Short mmCIF file of C-alpha atoms and ligand atoms in Angstrom, two decimals:
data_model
loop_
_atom_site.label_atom_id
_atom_site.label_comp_id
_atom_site.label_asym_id
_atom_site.label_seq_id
_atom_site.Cartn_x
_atom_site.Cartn_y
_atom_site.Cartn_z
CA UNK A 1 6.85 -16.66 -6.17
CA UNK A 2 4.24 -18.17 -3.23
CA UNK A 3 1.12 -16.33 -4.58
CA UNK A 4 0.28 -16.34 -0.97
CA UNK A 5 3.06 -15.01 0.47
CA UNK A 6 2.11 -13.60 4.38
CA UNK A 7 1.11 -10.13 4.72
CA UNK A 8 0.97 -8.34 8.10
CA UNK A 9 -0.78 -4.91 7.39
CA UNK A 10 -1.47 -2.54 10.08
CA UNK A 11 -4.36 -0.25 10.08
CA UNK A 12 -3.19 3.20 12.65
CA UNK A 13 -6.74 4.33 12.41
CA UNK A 14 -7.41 7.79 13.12
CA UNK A 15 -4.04 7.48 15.41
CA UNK A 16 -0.71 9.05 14.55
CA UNK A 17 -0.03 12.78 13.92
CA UNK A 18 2.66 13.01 11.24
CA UNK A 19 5.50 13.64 13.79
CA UNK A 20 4.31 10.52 15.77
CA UNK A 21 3.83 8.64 12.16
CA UNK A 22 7.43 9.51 11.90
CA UNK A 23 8.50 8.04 15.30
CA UNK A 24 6.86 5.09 14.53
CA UNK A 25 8.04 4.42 11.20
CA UNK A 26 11.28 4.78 12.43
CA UNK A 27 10.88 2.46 15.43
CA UNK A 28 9.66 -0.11 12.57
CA UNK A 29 12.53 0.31 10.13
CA UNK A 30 14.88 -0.39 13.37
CA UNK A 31 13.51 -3.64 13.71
CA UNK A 32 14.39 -6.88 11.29
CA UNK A 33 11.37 -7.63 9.79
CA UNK A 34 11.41 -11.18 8.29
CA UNK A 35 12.14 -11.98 4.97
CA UNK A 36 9.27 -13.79 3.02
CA UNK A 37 6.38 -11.42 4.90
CA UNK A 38 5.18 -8.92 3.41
CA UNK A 39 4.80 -5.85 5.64
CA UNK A 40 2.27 -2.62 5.06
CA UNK A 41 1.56 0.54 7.38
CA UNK A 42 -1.80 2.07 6.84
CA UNK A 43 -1.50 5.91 8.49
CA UNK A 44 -4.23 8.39 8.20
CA UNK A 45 -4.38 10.80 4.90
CA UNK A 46 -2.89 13.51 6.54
CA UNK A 47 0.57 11.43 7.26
CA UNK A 48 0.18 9.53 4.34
CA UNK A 49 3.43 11.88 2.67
CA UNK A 50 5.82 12.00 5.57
CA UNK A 51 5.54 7.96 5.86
CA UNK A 52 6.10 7.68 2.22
CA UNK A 53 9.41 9.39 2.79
CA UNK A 54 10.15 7.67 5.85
CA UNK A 55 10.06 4.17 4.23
CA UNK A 56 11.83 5.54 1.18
CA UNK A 57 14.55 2.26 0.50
CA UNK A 58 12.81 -0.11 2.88
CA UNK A 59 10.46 -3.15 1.82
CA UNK A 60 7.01 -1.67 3.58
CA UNK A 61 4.35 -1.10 1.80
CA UNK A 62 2.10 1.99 2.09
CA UNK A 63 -1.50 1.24 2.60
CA UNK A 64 -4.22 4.20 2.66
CA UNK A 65 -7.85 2.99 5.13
CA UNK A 66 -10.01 3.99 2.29
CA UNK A 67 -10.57 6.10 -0.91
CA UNK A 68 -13.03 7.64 -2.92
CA UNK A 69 -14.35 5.52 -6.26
CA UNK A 70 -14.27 8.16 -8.73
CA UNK A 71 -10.83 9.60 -9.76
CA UNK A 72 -12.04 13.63 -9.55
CA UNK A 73 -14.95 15.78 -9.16
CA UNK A 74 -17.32 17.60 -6.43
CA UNK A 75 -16.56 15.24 -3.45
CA UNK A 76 -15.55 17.25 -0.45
CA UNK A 77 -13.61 15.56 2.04
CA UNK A 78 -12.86 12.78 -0.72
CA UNK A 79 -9.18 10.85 -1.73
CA UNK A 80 -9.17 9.33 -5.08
CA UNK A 81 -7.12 6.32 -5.96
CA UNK A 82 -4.71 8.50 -8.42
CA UNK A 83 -4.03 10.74 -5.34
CA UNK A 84 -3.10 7.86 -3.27
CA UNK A 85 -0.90 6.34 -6.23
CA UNK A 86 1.23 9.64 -6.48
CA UNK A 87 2.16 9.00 -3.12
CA UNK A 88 3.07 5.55 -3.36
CA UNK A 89 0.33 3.78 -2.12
CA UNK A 90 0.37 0.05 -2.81
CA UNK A 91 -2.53 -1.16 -0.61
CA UNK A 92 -5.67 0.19 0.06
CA UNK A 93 -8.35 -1.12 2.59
CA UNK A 94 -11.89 -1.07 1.68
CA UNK A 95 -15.01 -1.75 3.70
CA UNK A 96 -13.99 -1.94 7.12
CA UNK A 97 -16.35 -2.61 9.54
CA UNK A 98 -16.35 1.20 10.96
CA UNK A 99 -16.63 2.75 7.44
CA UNK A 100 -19.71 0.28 6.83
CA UNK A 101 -21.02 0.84 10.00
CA UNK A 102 -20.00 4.59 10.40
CA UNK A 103 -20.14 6.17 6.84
CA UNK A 104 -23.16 4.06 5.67
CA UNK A 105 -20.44 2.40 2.85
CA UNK A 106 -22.53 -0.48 1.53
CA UNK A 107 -21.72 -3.39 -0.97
CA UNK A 108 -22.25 -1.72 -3.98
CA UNK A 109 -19.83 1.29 -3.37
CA UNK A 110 -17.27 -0.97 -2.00
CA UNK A 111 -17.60 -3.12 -5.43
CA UNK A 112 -16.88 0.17 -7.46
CA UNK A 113 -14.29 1.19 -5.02
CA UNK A 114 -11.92 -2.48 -5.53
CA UNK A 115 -12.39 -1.72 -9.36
CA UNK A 116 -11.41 1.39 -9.48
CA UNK A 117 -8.47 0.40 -7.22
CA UNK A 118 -7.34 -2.13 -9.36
CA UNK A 119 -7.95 0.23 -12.49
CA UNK A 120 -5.00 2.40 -10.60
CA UNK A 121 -2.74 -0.71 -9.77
CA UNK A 122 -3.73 -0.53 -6.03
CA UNK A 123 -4.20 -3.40 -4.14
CA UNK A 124 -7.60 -3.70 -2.36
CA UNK A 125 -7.71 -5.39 0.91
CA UNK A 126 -11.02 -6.22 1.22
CA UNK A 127 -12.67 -6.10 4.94
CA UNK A 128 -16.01 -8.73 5.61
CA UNK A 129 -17.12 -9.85 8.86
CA UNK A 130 -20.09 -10.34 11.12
CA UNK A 131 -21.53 -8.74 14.06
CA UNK A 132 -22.00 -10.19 17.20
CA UNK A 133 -26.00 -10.50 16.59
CA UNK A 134 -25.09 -12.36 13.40
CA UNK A 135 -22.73 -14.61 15.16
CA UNK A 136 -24.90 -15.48 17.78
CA UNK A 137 -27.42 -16.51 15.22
CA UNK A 138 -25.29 -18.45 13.30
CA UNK A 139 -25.23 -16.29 10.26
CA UNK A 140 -20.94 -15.55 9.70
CA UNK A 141 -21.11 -17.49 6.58
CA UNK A 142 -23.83 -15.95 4.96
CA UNK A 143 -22.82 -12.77 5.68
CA UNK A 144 -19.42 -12.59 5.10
CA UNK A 145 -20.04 -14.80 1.97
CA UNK A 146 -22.53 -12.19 0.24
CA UNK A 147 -20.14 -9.53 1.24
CA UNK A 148 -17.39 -11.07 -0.25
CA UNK A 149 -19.36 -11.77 -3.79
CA UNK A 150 -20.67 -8.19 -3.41
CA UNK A 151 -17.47 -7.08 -3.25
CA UNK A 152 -16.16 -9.20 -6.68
CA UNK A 153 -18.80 -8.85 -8.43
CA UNK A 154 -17.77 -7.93 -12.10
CA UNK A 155 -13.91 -8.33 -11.11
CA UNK A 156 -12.23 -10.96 -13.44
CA UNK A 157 -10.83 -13.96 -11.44
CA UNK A 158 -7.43 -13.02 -12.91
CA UNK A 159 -7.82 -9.69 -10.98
CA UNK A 160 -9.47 -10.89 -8.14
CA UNK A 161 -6.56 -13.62 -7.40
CA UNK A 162 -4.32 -10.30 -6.80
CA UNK A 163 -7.05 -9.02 -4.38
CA UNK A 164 -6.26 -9.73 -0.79
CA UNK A 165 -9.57 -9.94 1.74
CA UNK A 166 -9.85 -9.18 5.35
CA UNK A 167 -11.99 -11.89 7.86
CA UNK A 168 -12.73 -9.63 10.64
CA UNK A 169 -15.17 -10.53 12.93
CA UNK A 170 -16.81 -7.21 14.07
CA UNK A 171 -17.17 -8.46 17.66
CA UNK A 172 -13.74 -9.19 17.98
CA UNK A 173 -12.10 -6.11 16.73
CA UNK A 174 -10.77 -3.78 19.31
CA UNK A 175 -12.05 -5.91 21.74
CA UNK A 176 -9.10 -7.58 23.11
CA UNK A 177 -11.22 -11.42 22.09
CA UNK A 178 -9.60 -13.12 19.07
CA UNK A 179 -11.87 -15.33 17.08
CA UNK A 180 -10.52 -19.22 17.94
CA UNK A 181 -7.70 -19.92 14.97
CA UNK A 182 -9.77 -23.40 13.89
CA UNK A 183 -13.30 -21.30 13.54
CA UNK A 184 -11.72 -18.22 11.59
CA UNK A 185 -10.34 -20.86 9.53
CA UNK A 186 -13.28 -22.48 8.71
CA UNK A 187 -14.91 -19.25 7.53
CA UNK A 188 -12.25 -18.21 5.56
CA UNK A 189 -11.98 -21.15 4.19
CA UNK A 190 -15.56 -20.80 2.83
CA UNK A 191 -14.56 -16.70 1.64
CA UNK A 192 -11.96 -18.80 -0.54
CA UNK A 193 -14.34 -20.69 -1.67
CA UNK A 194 -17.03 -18.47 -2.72
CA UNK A 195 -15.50 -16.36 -5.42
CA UNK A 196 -13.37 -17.68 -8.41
CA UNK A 197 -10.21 -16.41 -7.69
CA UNK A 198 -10.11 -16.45 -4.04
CA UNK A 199 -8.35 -19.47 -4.08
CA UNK A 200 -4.96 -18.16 -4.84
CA UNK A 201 -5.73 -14.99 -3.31
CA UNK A 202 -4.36 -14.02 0.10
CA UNK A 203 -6.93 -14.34 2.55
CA UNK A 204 -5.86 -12.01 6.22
CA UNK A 205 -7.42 -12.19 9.80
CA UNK A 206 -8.15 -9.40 11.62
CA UNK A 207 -9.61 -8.57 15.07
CA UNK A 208 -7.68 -8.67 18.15
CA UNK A 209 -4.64 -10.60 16.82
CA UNK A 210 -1.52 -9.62 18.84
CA UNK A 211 1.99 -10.89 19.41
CA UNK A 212 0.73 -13.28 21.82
CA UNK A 213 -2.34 -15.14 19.48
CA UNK A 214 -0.90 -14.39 16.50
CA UNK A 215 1.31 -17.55 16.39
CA UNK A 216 -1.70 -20.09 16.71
CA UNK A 217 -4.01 -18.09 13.94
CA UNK A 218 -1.33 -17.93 11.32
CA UNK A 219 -0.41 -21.36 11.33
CA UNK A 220 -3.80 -22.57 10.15
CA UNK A 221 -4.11 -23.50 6.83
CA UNK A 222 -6.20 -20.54 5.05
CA UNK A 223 -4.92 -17.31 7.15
CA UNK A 224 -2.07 -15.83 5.34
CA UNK A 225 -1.73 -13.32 7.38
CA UNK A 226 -3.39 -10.11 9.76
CA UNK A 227 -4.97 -6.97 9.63
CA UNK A 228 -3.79 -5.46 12.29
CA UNK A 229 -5.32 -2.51 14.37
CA UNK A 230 -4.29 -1.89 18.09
CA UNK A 231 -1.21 -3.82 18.16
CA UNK A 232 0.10 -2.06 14.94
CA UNK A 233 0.60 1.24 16.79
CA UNK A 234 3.87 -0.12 18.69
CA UNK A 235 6.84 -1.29 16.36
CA UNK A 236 7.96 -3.74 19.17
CA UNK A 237 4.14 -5.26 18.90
CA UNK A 238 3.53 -5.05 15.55
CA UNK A 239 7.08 -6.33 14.47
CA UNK A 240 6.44 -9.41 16.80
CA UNK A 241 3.66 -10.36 14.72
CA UNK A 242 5.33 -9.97 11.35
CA UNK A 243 7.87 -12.29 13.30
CA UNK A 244 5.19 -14.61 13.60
CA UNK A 245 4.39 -14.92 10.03
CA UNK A 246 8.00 -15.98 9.13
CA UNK A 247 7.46 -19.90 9.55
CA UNK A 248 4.33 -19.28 7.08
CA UNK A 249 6.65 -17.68 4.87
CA UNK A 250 9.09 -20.59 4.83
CA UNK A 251 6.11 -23.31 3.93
C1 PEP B 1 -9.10 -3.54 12.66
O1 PEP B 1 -9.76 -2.57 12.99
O2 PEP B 1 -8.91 -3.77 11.45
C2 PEP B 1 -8.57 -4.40 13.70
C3 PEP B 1 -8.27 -5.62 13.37
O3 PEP B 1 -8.42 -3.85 14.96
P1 PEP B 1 -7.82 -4.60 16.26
O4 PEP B 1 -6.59 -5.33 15.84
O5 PEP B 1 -7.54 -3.47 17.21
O6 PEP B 1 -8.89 -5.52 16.76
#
């Protein structure tokens, strides 16, 4: 099997109440999704069931935005990677820009939160990416290069090989402004090349990719697919990327 088979994930955010989870999900499995591209839905917690049994018999994959590091214990608020696994989950992302940013999650957490993931046979998706400021000052590649060591550190190459990490440029998520497909491909090309393992991982961009860019970033060489936010909350959207990801699939 192509160890970097495409993946199209998308990430609802805190969108979706479980009856509109449900609509969606259903929009989605109306579609034909292409064979070869691997397709994931990440809702919030609270819909995280009712999807589950929506995509009961299809081929997506459920993805939860984040969990907790430890299994059990006095964490209010907390989801722990066993919880997620009796429910399915397959996927979980970890260290998005807005939980960095927004619930102070730093490198070290995020590094305990991949291995306990992979402890429970979840797949982490790994989120790194610069600011603007750190664009601007020509500092992507350090940044998103520490991050993504940060983020191994300690994780066998064997493991980290079935690891799948997220480019995504802060300043271009939610904004509407894709990063140009030849410069996200040089920086990812540089993730790959910073961690043993990374080279047969799966390596996704994410940050304003849509049905209309989505064609030119996945056919260069190191993007093997998208993280996708705003577009993944319509199926006719969301689907059109995944469409976009079959001639990847085929090479
Ligand atoms: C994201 O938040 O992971 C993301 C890529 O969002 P958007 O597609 O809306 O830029």
């Amino acid at each position: 099997m192509n160890a970097r088979r495409p993946l199209i994930a998308g990430n609802w955010k805190m969108h979706e109440t479980i009856a509109q989870a449900r609509a969606l999900v259903r929009a989605l499995r109306a579609l034909t999704l292409p064979s070869g591209v691997d397709v994931a839905v990440a809702p919030p917690f609270t819909a995280l069931a009712a999807v589950a049994g929506e995509l009961s018999g299809s081929s997506i994959a459920l993805c939860a935005q984040t969990m907790h590091e430890r299994d059990e214990g006095p964490y209010t608020g907390e989801i722990s990677a066993p919880m997620l696994r009796e429910l399915g989950v397959t996927y979980v992302i970890l260290g998005h820009s807005e939980r960095r940013a927004g619930c102070a999650e730093n490198d070290a957490a995020i590094n305990r939160k991949v291995q306990a993931a992979l402890t429970h046979g979840i797949t982490p998706i790994v989120a790194v990416g610069e600011t603007r400021d750190e664009h601007s000052a020509g500092q992507a590649l350090p940044k998103v290069t520490h991050q993504t060591r940060a983020a191994f550190a300690g994780v066998a190459a064997a493991a980290v090989e079935r690891c799948v990490v997220a480019y995504e440029p802060v300043w271009a998520i939610g904004s509407g402004l894709s990063d140009e497909p030849a410069s996200a491909d040089r920086v990812m090309a540089e993730i790959r090349a910073c961690t043993t393992g990374l080279g047969d991982a799966r390596i996704l961009y994410g940050g304003s990719m849509k049905a209309d860019n989505a064609a030119l970033l996945l056919a260069q060489p190191n993007i093997d697919g998208g993280l996708i936010g705003g577009a993944s909350l319509s199926a006719a959207s969301f689907g059109a990327i995944a469409e976009c990801a079959r001639t990847r699939a085929l090479t």
